[in-house]
Amino acid sequence: MKRIGIAGAAALVILGAGLAEARPGDRLRERIAKRLEQRAEGSAKRERAPGAQTFSYGPDPLQVMDFWAPAGAKNAPLVLYVHGGGWKRGSKDTAMGNALPGHLRDQGYAFASINYRLVPAATVEQQASDVAQALAYLLARADKLGIDRSKVVITGHSAGAHLVALVGTDEQYLRKAGLSFADINGVMPNDGAAYDVPQQMEQAGRMMADTYKQAFGTDPARQKALSPTYHAAAPTPRASSSSTSSARTAWHRRRNSARC
């Protein structure tokens, strides 16, 4: 099986998982998230990179994505981006302040920014399935869209970072979409939260505690099932022991360093 690199900071600025777990940081995080979303939404049309195609990857109105490709794309690496917003809000139209799509396209990458169904109308499990389903939609059309199927990275911010980490460590979501870990080269969470859901909820401040409870509920078994660290802590059934051990070590090293 192809190794999946799980990185927290290679190409994007990472603020660190520790911020998400500090109680004062939780409150600040919530305020900053709302402010950034409002700013981004207000300037989205002005700042968005031109040339996007919009696709529906499912029947729900939120199961849509915008896709950019370099001119004359052939075998372009693909970056799929998942927005944040506490699992309950956010939009594909606010992909890193809208600077990321054009920047990556100009560097020769194909780029997709997806919407997904939101809590409480949908579950976090359904959101992770949406990420996998969106990726499957693009890869099924790889030749037509000029995508290189062997060069795929999924990335996301905040709640989106959690979702890509979950999809990148628990293969069930990819399998349900007809994919596997072999279809992903890398997972790059950016300023993520809830990698360890029970711990996150235990340490959360009052404002974020409500957000986590709404997203992950009160069942400890479900909370662990939605925690990427619990899946990254042991070999996956189809992974070799050496490749999984390397991925697991890289995950914990980066996670621990982000807390410092």
PDB file of C-alpha atoms in Angstrom:
ATOM      1  CA  MET A   1       0.000   0.000   0.000  1.00  0.00           C
ATOM      2  CA  LYS A   2       1.165   3.498  -0.739  1.00  0.00           C
ATOM      3  CA  ARG A   3       2.403   5.393   2.317  1.00  0.00           C
ATOM      4  CA  ILE A   4       0.329   8.325   3.408  1.00  0.00           C
ATOM      5  CA  GLY A   5       2.295  11.298   4.696  1.00  0.00           C
ATOM      6  CA  ILE A   6       0.424  13.149   7.432  1.00  0.00           C
ATOM      7  CA  ALA A   7       1.950  16.596   7.826  1.00  0.00           C
ATOM      8  CA  GLY A   8       0.880  19.609   9.747  1.00  0.00           C
ATOM      9  CA  ALA A   9       3.020  22.419   8.399  1.00  0.00           C
ATOM     10  CA  ALA A  10       4.858  21.678   5.169  1.00  0.00           C
ATOM     11  CA  ALA A  11       3.225  24.205   2.879  1.00  0.00           C
ATOM     12  CA  LEU A  12       0.693  26.022   5.040  1.00  0.00           C
ATOM     13  CA  VAL A  13       1.073  28.074   8.203  1.00  0.00           C
ATOM     14  CA  ILE A  14       0.077  25.982  11.231  1.00  0.00           C
ATOM     15  CA  LEU A  15      -1.021  27.621  14.455  1.00  0.00           C
ATOM     16  CA  GLY A  16      -0.952  24.319  16.306  1.00  0.00           C
ATOM     17  CA  ALA A  17      -3.305  21.874  17.927  1.00  0.00           C
ATOM     18  CA  GLY A  18      -2.377  23.228  21.337  1.00  0.00           C
ATOM     19  CA  LEU A  19      -4.267  26.434  20.659  1.00  0.00           C
ATOM     20  CA  ALA A  20      -7.424  24.445  20.134  1.00  0.00           C
ATOM     21  CA  GLU A  21      -7.037  22.695  23.468  1.00  0.00           C
ATOM     22  CA  ALA A  22      -6.421  25.741  25.656  1.00  0.00           C
ATOM     23  CA  ARG A  23      -9.540  27.147  27.230  1.00  0.00           C
ATOM     24  CA  PRO A  24      -8.786  30.841  26.568  1.00  0.00           C
ATOM     25  CA  GLY A  25      -7.714  29.819  23.077  1.00  0.00           C
ATOM     26  CA  ASP A  26     -11.043  28.122  22.481  1.00  0.00           C
ATOM     27  CA  ARG A  27     -12.946  31.336  23.082  1.00  0.00           C
ATOM     28  CA  LEU A  28     -10.515  33.362  21.002  1.00  0.00           C
ATOM     29  CA  ARG A  29     -10.611  30.736  18.273  1.00  0.00           C
ATOM     30  CA  GLU A  30     -14.388  30.947  18.058  1.00  0.00           C
ATOM     31  CA  ARG A  31     -14.380  34.750  17.765  1.00  0.00           C
ATOM     32  CA  ILE A  32     -11.564  34.799  15.210  1.00  0.00           C
ATOM     33  CA  ALA A  33     -13.234  32.084  13.126  1.00  0.00           C
ATOM     34  CA  LYS A  34     -16.474  34.007  12.925  1.00  0.00           C
ATOM     35  CA  ARG A  35     -14.684  37.245  12.047  1.00  0.00           C
ATOM     36  CA  LEU A  36     -12.551  35.643   9.351  1.00  0.00           C
ATOM     37  CA  GLU A  37     -15.557  33.911   7.824  1.00  0.00           C
ATOM     38  CA  GLN A  38     -17.495  37.171   7.691  1.00  0.00           C
ATOM     39  CA  ARG A  39     -14.597  38.973   6.041  1.00  0.00           C
ATOM     40  CA  ALA A  40     -13.964  36.194   3.565  1.00  0.00           C
ATOM     41  CA  GLU A  41     -17.613  35.885   2.614  1.00  0.00           C
ATOM     42  CA  GLY A  42     -17.866  39.635   2.061  1.00  0.00           C
ATOM     43  CA  SER A  43     -14.897  39.701  -0.298  1.00  0.00           C
ATOM     44  CA  ALA A  44     -15.269  36.262  -1.849  1.00  0.00           C
ATOM     45  CA  LYS A  45     -16.426  37.364  -5.287  1.00  0.00           C
ATOM     46  CA  ARG A  46     -13.716  39.997  -5.553  1.00  0.00           C
ATOM     47  CA  GLU A  47     -10.872  37.758  -4.421  1.00  0.00           C
ATOM     48  CA  ARG A  48     -11.795  34.418  -5.916  1.00  0.00           C
ATOM     49  CA  ALA A  49      -9.491  33.066  -8.567  1.00  0.00           C
ATOM     50  CA  PRO A  50     -11.200  33.044 -11.971  1.00  0.00           C
ATOM     51  CA  GLY A  51     -11.865  29.962 -14.013  1.00  0.00           C
ATOM     52  CA  ALA A  52     -13.463  27.666 -11.428  1.00  0.00           C
ATOM     53  CA  GLN A  53     -15.818  24.884 -12.470  1.00  0.00           C
ATOM     54  CA  THR A  54     -18.549  23.954 -10.010  1.00  0.00           C
ATOM     55  CA  PHE A  55     -19.519  20.299  -9.647  1.00  0.00           C
ATOM     56  CA  SER A  56     -22.164  18.493  -7.623  1.00  0.00           C
ATOM     57  CA  TYR A  57     -20.751  15.307  -6.133  1.00  0.00           C
ATOM     58  CA  GLY A  58     -23.993  14.284  -4.396  1.00  0.00           C
ATOM     59  CA  PRO A  59     -27.726  15.078  -4.291  1.00  0.00           C
ATOM     60  CA  ASP A  60     -27.637  17.435  -1.291  1.00  0.00           C
ATOM     61  CA  PRO A  61     -27.336  21.162  -2.141  1.00  0.00           C
ATOM     62  CA  LEU A  62     -24.212  21.339   0.039  1.00  0.00           C
ATOM     63  CA  GLN A  63     -22.498  18.489  -1.774  1.00  0.00           C
ATOM     64  CA  VAL A  64     -20.799  20.780  -4.266  1.00  0.00           C
ATOM     65  CA  MET A  65     -17.255  21.861  -4.999  1.00  0.00           C
ATOM     66  CA  ASP A  66     -15.303  24.401  -7.006  1.00  0.00           C
ATOM     67  CA  PHE A  67     -12.457  23.081  -9.120  1.00  0.00           C
ATOM     68  CA  TRP A  68      -9.530  24.897 -10.700  1.00  0.00           C
ATOM     69  CA  ALA A  69      -6.979  23.431 -13.089  1.00  0.00           C
ATOM     70  CA  PRO A  70      -3.931  24.946 -14.782  1.00  0.00           C
ATOM     71  CA  ALA A  71      -4.371  25.905 -18.406  1.00  0.00           C
ATOM     72  CA  GLY A  72      -4.022  22.809 -20.572  1.00  0.00           C
ATOM     73  CA  ALA A  73      -3.738  20.629 -17.490  1.00  0.00           C
ATOM     74  CA  LYS A  74      -2.437  17.118 -18.036  1.00  0.00           C
ATOM     75  CA  ASN A  75      -1.430  14.925 -15.095  1.00  0.00           C
ATOM     76  CA  ALA A  76      -1.623  17.813 -12.634  1.00  0.00           C
ATOM     77  CA  PRO A  77      -1.206  16.973  -8.927  1.00  0.00           C
ATOM     78  CA  LEU A  78      -4.489  17.412  -7.051  1.00  0.00           C
ATOM     79  CA  VAL A  79      -5.041  19.275  -3.776  1.00  0.00           C
ATOM     80  CA  LEU A  80      -8.500  18.893  -2.238  1.00  0.00           C
ATOM     81  CA  TYR A  81      -9.360  21.470   0.428  1.00  0.00           C
ATOM     82  CA  VAL A  82     -11.952  21.152   3.227  1.00  0.00           C
ATOM     83  CA  HIS A  83     -13.094  24.343   4.957  1.00  0.00           C
ATOM     84  CA  GLY A  84     -13.445  24.851   8.692  1.00  0.00           C
ATOM     85  CA  GLY A  85     -16.250  26.299  10.773  1.00  0.00           C
ATOM     86  CA  GLY A  86     -16.783  24.133  13.828  1.00  0.00           C
ATOM     87  CA  TRP A  87     -18.457  21.383  11.761  1.00  0.00           C
ATOM     88  CA  LYS A  88     -21.582  23.593  11.695  1.00  0.00           C
ATOM     89  CA  ARG A  89     -20.793  26.475   9.339  1.00  0.00           C
ATOM     90  CA  GLY A  90     -18.304  27.651   6.705  1.00  0.00           C
ATOM     91  CA  SER A  91     -18.079  27.545   2.946  1.00  0.00           C
ATOM     92  CA  LYS A  92     -15.952  26.432   0.025  1.00  0.00           C
ATOM     93  CA  ASP A  93     -15.873  30.117  -0.919  1.00  0.00           C
ATOM     94  CA  THR A  94     -13.492  30.918   1.938  1.00  0.00           C
ATOM     95  CA  ALA A  95     -10.580  28.656   1.020  1.00  0.00           C
ATOM     96  CA  MET A  96      -7.713  30.256   2.965  1.00  0.00           C
ATOM     97  CA  GLY A  97      -8.910  33.751   2.161  1.00  0.00           C
ATOM     98  CA  ASN A  98      -9.315  32.698  -1.467  1.00  0.00           C
ATOM     99  CA  ALA A  99      -5.592  33.086  -2.104  1.00  0.00           C
ATOM    100  CA  LEU A 100      -4.871  29.372  -2.162  1.00  0.00           C
ATOM    101  CA  PRO A 101      -6.779  28.277  -5.294  1.00  0.00           C
ATOM    102  CA  GLY A 102      -5.077  30.734  -7.623  1.00  0.00           C
ATOM    103  CA  HIS A 103      -1.675  30.266  -6.041  1.00  0.00           C
ATOM    104  CA  LEU A 104      -1.694  26.501  -6.415  1.00  0.00           C
ATOM    105  CA  ARG A 105      -3.193  26.644  -9.899  1.00  0.00           C
ATOM    106  CA  ASP A 106      -0.371  28.981 -10.938  1.00  0.00           C
ATOM    107  CA  GLN A 107       2.121  26.472  -9.524  1.00  0.00           C
ATOM    108  CA  GLY A 108       0.692  23.730 -11.726  1.00  0.00           C
ATOM    109  CA  TYR A 109      -1.695  22.083  -9.269  1.00  0.00           C
ATOM    110  CA  ALA A 110      -5.332  21.205  -9.732  1.00  0.00           C
ATOM    111  CA  PHE A 111      -7.299  22.473  -6.728  1.00  0.00           C
ATOM    112  CA  ALA A 112     -10.754  21.661  -5.392  1.00  0.00           C
ATOM    113  CA  SER A 113     -12.548  23.410  -2.525  1.00  0.00           C
ATOM    114  CA  ILE A 114     -15.583  21.497  -1.292  1.00  0.00           C
ATOM    115  CA  ASN A 115     -18.738  22.178   0.633  1.00  0.00           C
ATOM    116  CA  TYR A 116     -20.091  19.392   2.826  1.00  0.00           C
ATOM    117  CA  ARG A 117     -23.227  18.797   4.855  1.00  0.00           C
ATOM    118  CA  LEU A 118     -23.215  20.582   8.203  1.00  0.00           C
ATOM    119  CA  VAL A 119     -24.030  19.717  11.792  1.00  0.00           C
ATOM    120  CA  PRO A 120     -26.709  19.399  13.137  1.00  0.00           C
ATOM    121  CA  ALA A 121     -28.504  18.444   9.904  1.00  0.00           C
ATOM    122  CA  ALA A 122     -25.693  15.963   9.208  1.00  0.00           C
ATOM    123  CA  THR A 123     -23.295  13.976  11.371  1.00  0.00           C
ATOM    124  CA  VAL A 124     -19.519  14.202  11.450  1.00  0.00           C
ATOM    125  CA  GLU A 125     -19.491  10.681  10.008  1.00  0.00           C
ATOM    126  CA  GLN A 126     -21.492  11.972   7.026  1.00  0.00           C
ATOM    127  CA  GLN A 127     -19.112  14.900   6.669  1.00  0.00           C
ATOM    128  CA  ALA A 128     -16.128  12.560   6.463  1.00  0.00           C
ATOM    129  CA  SER A 129     -18.039  10.534   3.886  1.00  0.00           C
ATOM    130  CA  ASP A 130     -18.627  13.725   1.915  1.00  0.00           C
ATOM    131  CA  VAL A 131     -14.874  14.382   1.803  1.00  0.00           C
ATOM    132  CA  ALA A 132     -14.239  10.887   0.475  1.00  0.00           C
ATOM    133  CA  GLN A 133     -17.140  11.110  -1.977  1.00  0.00           C
ATOM    134  CA  ALA A 134     -15.913  14.439  -3.339  1.00  0.00           C
ATOM    135  CA  LEU A 135     -12.467  12.975  -3.898  1.00  0.00           C
ATOM    136  CA  ALA A 136     -13.948   9.921  -5.598  1.00  0.00           C
ATOM    137  CA  TYR A 137     -15.931  12.188  -7.937  1.00  0.00           C
ATOM    138  CA  LEU A 138     -12.769  13.956  -9.071  1.00  0.00           C
ATOM    139  CA  LEU A 139     -10.660  10.833  -9.435  1.00  0.00           C
ATOM    140  CA  ALA A 140     -13.340   9.136 -11.506  1.00  0.00           C
ATOM    141  CA  ARG A 141     -12.928  12.028 -13.961  1.00  0.00           C
ATOM    142  CA  ALA A 142      -9.167  12.351 -13.614  1.00  0.00           C
ATOM    143  CA  ASP A 143      -8.378  11.986 -17.315  1.00  0.00           C
ATOM    144  CA  LYS A 144     -11.004  14.508 -18.373  1.00  0.00           C
ATOM    145  CA  LEU A 145      -9.939  17.024 -15.702  1.00  0.00           C
ATOM    146  CA  GLY A 146      -6.207  16.570 -16.257  1.00  0.00           C
ATOM    147  CA  ILE A 147      -5.554  15.110 -12.788  1.00  0.00           C
ATOM    148  CA  ASP A 148      -2.700  12.768 -11.951  1.00  0.00           C
ATOM    149  CA  ARG A 149      -4.310  10.098  -9.762  1.00  0.00           C
ATOM    150  CA  SER A 150      -0.930   9.176  -8.297  1.00  0.00           C
ATOM    151  CA  LYS A 151      -0.373  12.653  -6.822  1.00  0.00           C
ATOM    152  CA  VAL A 152      -3.241  13.490  -4.469  1.00  0.00           C
ATOM    153  CA  VAL A 153      -3.188  15.444  -1.206  1.00  0.00           C
ATOM    154  CA  ILE A 154      -6.183  16.291   0.969  1.00  0.00           C
ATOM    155  CA  THR A 155      -5.929  19.315   3.243  1.00  0.00           C
ATOM    156  CA  GLY A 156      -8.254  21.312   5.449  1.00  0.00           C
ATOM    157  CA  HIS A 157      -8.449  24.044   8.041  1.00  0.00           C
ATOM    158  CA  SER A 158      -9.733  23.714  11.630  1.00  0.00           C
ATOM    159  CA  ALA A 159     -12.767  21.390  11.531  1.00  0.00           C
ATOM    160  CA  GLY A 160     -11.764  20.626   7.949  1.00  0.00           C
ATOM    161  CA  ALA A 161      -8.336  19.593   9.246  1.00  0.00           C
ATOM    162  CA  HIS A 162     -10.028  17.122  11.569  1.00  0.00           C
ATOM    163  CA  LEU A 163     -12.100  15.719   8.706  1.00  0.00           C
ATOM    164  CA  VAL A 164      -9.147  15.149   6.378  1.00  0.00           C
ATOM    165  CA  ALA A 165      -7.167  13.613   9.248  1.00  0.00           C
ATOM    166  CA  LEU A 166     -10.075  11.286   9.977  1.00  0.00           C
ATOM    167  CA  VAL A 167     -10.413  10.262   6.324  1.00  0.00           C
ATOM    168  CA  GLY A 168      -6.641   9.800   6.160  1.00  0.00           C
ATOM    169  CA  THR A 169      -6.489   7.472   9.175  1.00  0.00           C
ATOM    170  CA  ASP A 170      -9.808   5.566   9.124  1.00  0.00           C
ATOM    171  CA  GLU A 171     -10.080   3.900   5.737  1.00  0.00           C
ATOM    172  CA  GLN A 172     -13.788   3.077   6.028  1.00  0.00           C
ATOM    173  CA  TYR A 173     -14.785   6.439   4.549  1.00  0.00           C
ATOM    174  CA  LEU A 174     -12.616   5.972   1.483  1.00  0.00           C
ATOM    175  CA  ARG A 175     -13.755   2.370   1.033  1.00  0.00           C
ATOM    176  CA  LYS A 176     -17.414   3.411   1.040  1.00  0.00           C
ATOM    177  CA  ALA A 177     -16.571   5.802  -1.798  1.00  0.00           C
ATOM    178  CA  GLY A 178     -14.774   3.100  -3.752  1.00  0.00           C
ATOM    179  CA  LEU A 179     -11.296   4.332  -2.800  1.00  0.00           C
ATOM    180  CA  SER A 180      -8.545   3.322  -0.381  1.00  0.00           C
ATOM    181  CA  PHE A 181      -5.466   4.760   1.310  1.00  0.00           C
ATOM    182  CA  ALA A 182      -3.622   3.940  -1.910  1.00  0.00           C
ATOM    183  CA  ASP A 183      -5.507   6.805  -3.587  1.00  0.00           C
ATOM    184  CA  ILE A 184      -3.999   9.434  -1.265  1.00  0.00           C
ATOM    185  CA  ASN A 185      -0.375  10.557  -1.158  1.00  0.00           C
ATOM    186  CA  GLY A 186      -0.653  12.931   1.758  1.00  0.00           C
ATOM    187  CA  VAL A 187      -2.890  14.453   4.403  1.00  0.00           C
ATOM    188  CA  MET A 188      -2.091  17.996   5.524  1.00  0.00           C
ATOM    189  CA  PRO A 189      -4.212  19.244   8.455  1.00  0.00           C
ATOM    190  CA  ASN A 190      -3.922  22.989   9.078  1.00  0.00           C
ATOM    191  CA  ASP A 191      -4.673  24.437  12.546  1.00  0.00           C
ATOM    192  CA  GLY A 192      -6.764  21.425  13.393  1.00  0.00           C
ATOM    193  CA  ALA A 193      -8.930  20.555  16.354  1.00  0.00           C
ATOM    194  CA  ALA A 194     -10.331  17.316  17.811  1.00  0.00           C
ATOM    195  CA  TYR A 195      -7.636  14.890  16.725  1.00  0.00           C
ATOM    196  CA  ASP A 196      -8.270  13.298  20.147  1.00  0.00           C
ATOM    197  CA  VAL A 197     -11.957  14.052  20.703  1.00  0.00           C
ATOM    198  CA  PRO A 198     -12.341  12.846  24.332  1.00  0.00           C
ATOM    199  CA  GLN A 199      -9.297  14.837  25.427  1.00  0.00           C
ATOM    200  CA  GLN A 200     -10.401  17.860  23.421  1.00  0.00           C
ATOM    201  CA  MET A 201     -13.823  17.830  25.031  1.00  0.00           C
ATOM    202  CA  GLU A 202     -12.381  17.390  28.510  1.00  0.00           C
ATOM    203  CA  GLN A 203     -10.150  20.435  28.117  1.00  0.00           C
ATOM    204  CA  ALA A 204     -12.516  22.647  26.145  1.00  0.00           C
ATOM    205  CA  GLY A 205     -13.748  25.972  27.438  1.00  0.00           C
ATOM    206  CA  ARG A 206     -17.461  26.610  27.760  1.00  0.00           C
ATOM    207  CA  MET A 207     -18.015  28.084  24.292  1.00  0.00           C
ATOM    208  CA  MET A 208     -16.207  25.356  22.381  1.00  0.00           C
ATOM    209  CA  ALA A 209     -17.544  22.621  24.650  1.00  0.00           C
ATOM    210  CA  ASP A 210     -21.001  23.196  23.186  1.00  0.00           C
ATOM    211  CA  THR A 211     -19.596  22.981  19.665  1.00  0.00           C
ATOM    212  CA  TYR A 212     -17.806  19.711  20.400  1.00  0.00           C
ATOM    213  CA  LYS A 213     -20.838  18.212  22.131  1.00  0.00           C
ATOM    214  CA  GLN A 214     -23.038  19.102  19.179  1.00  0.00           C
ATOM    215  CA  ALA A 215     -20.564  17.522  16.756  1.00  0.00           C
ATOM    216  CA  PHE A 216     -19.377  14.468  18.712  1.00  0.00           C
ATOM    217  CA  GLY A 217     -22.117  13.774  21.244  1.00  0.00           C
ATOM    218  CA  THR A 218     -21.599  12.181  24.647  1.00  0.00           C
ATOM    219  CA  ASP A 219     -20.874   8.546  23.756  1.00  0.00           C
ATOM    220  CA  PRO A 220     -17.172   7.851  24.519  1.00  0.00           C
ATOM    221  CA  ALA A 221     -17.059   5.060  21.939  1.00  0.00           C
ATOM    222  CA  ARG A 222     -18.263   7.378  19.185  1.00  0.00           C
ATOM    223  CA  GLN A 223     -15.867  10.106  20.290  1.00  0.00           C
ATOM    224  CA  LYS A 224     -12.941   7.701  19.998  1.00  0.00           C
ATOM    225  CA  ALA A 225     -14.189   6.427  16.640  1.00  0.00           C
ATOM    226  CA  LEU A 226     -14.064  10.016  15.366  1.00  0.00           C
ATOM    227  CA  SER A 227     -10.560  10.666  16.756  1.00  0.00           C
ATOM    228  CA  PRO A 228      -7.790  10.406  14.137  1.00  0.00           C
ATOM    229  CA  THR A 229      -5.167   9.683  16.805  1.00  0.00           C
ATOM    230  CA  TYR A 230      -6.933   6.480  17.812  1.00  0.00           C
ATOM    231  CA  HIS A 231      -6.767   5.258  14.226  1.00  0.00           C
ATOM    232  CA  ALA A 232      -3.196   6.444  13.685  1.00  0.00           C
ATOM    233  CA  ALA A 233      -1.990   4.663  16.824  1.00  0.00           C
ATOM    234  CA  ALA A 234      -2.143   1.160  15.292  1.00  0.00           C
ATOM    235  CA  PRO A 235      -1.476  -0.406  11.881  1.00  0.00           C
ATOM    236  CA  THR A 236      -4.334  -0.353   9.423  1.00  0.00           C
ATOM    237  CA  PRO A 237      -5.290  -3.811   8.108  1.00  0.00           C
ATOM    238  CA  ARG A 238      -3.869  -3.236   4.637  1.00  0.00           C
ATOM    239  CA  ALA A 239      -0.723  -1.360   5.638  1.00  0.00           C
ATOM    240  CA  SER A 240       2.720  -2.851   6.064  1.00  0.00           C
ATOM    241  CA  SER A 241       4.122  -2.609   9.566  1.00  0.00           C
ATOM    242  CA  SER A 242       7.101  -0.507   8.455  1.00  0.00           C
ATOM    243  CA  SER A 243       5.116   2.085   6.489  1.00  0.00           C
ATOM    244  CA  THR A 244       2.433   2.392   9.143  1.00  0.00           C
ATOM    245  CA  SER A 245       5.015   2.701  11.904  1.00  0.00           C
ATOM    246  CA  SER A 246       6.693   5.550  10.031  1.00  0.00           C
ATOM    247  CA  ALA A 247       3.390   7.336   9.449  1.00  0.00           C
ATOM    248  CA  ARG A 248       2.382   6.838  13.073  1.00  0.00           C
ATOM    249  CA  THR A 249       5.717   8.191  14.351  1.00  0.00           C
ATOM    250  CA  ALA A 250       5.508  11.238  12.057  1.00  0.00           C
ATOM    251  CA  TRP A 251       1.946  11.942  13.201  1.00  0.00           C
ATOM    252  CA  HIS A 252       2.803  11.922  16.912  1.00  0.00           C
ATOM    253  CA  ARG A 253       6.018  13.895  16.494  1.00  0.00           C
ATOM    254  CA  ARG A 254       4.252  16.689  14.633  1.00  0.00           C
ATOM    255  CA  ARG A 255       1.283  16.665  16.967  1.00  0.00           C
ATOM    256  CA  ASN A 256       3.477  16.897  20.062  1.00  0.00           C
ATOM    257  CA  SER A 257       5.687  19.616  18.587  1.00  0.00           C
ATOM    258  CA  ALA A 258       2.608  21.685  17.702  1.00  0.00           C
ATOM    259  CA  ARG A 259       1.609  21.716  21.363  1.00  0.00           C
ATOM    260  CA  CYS A 260       4.913  23.202  22.543  1.00  0.00           C
TER     261      CYS A 260
END
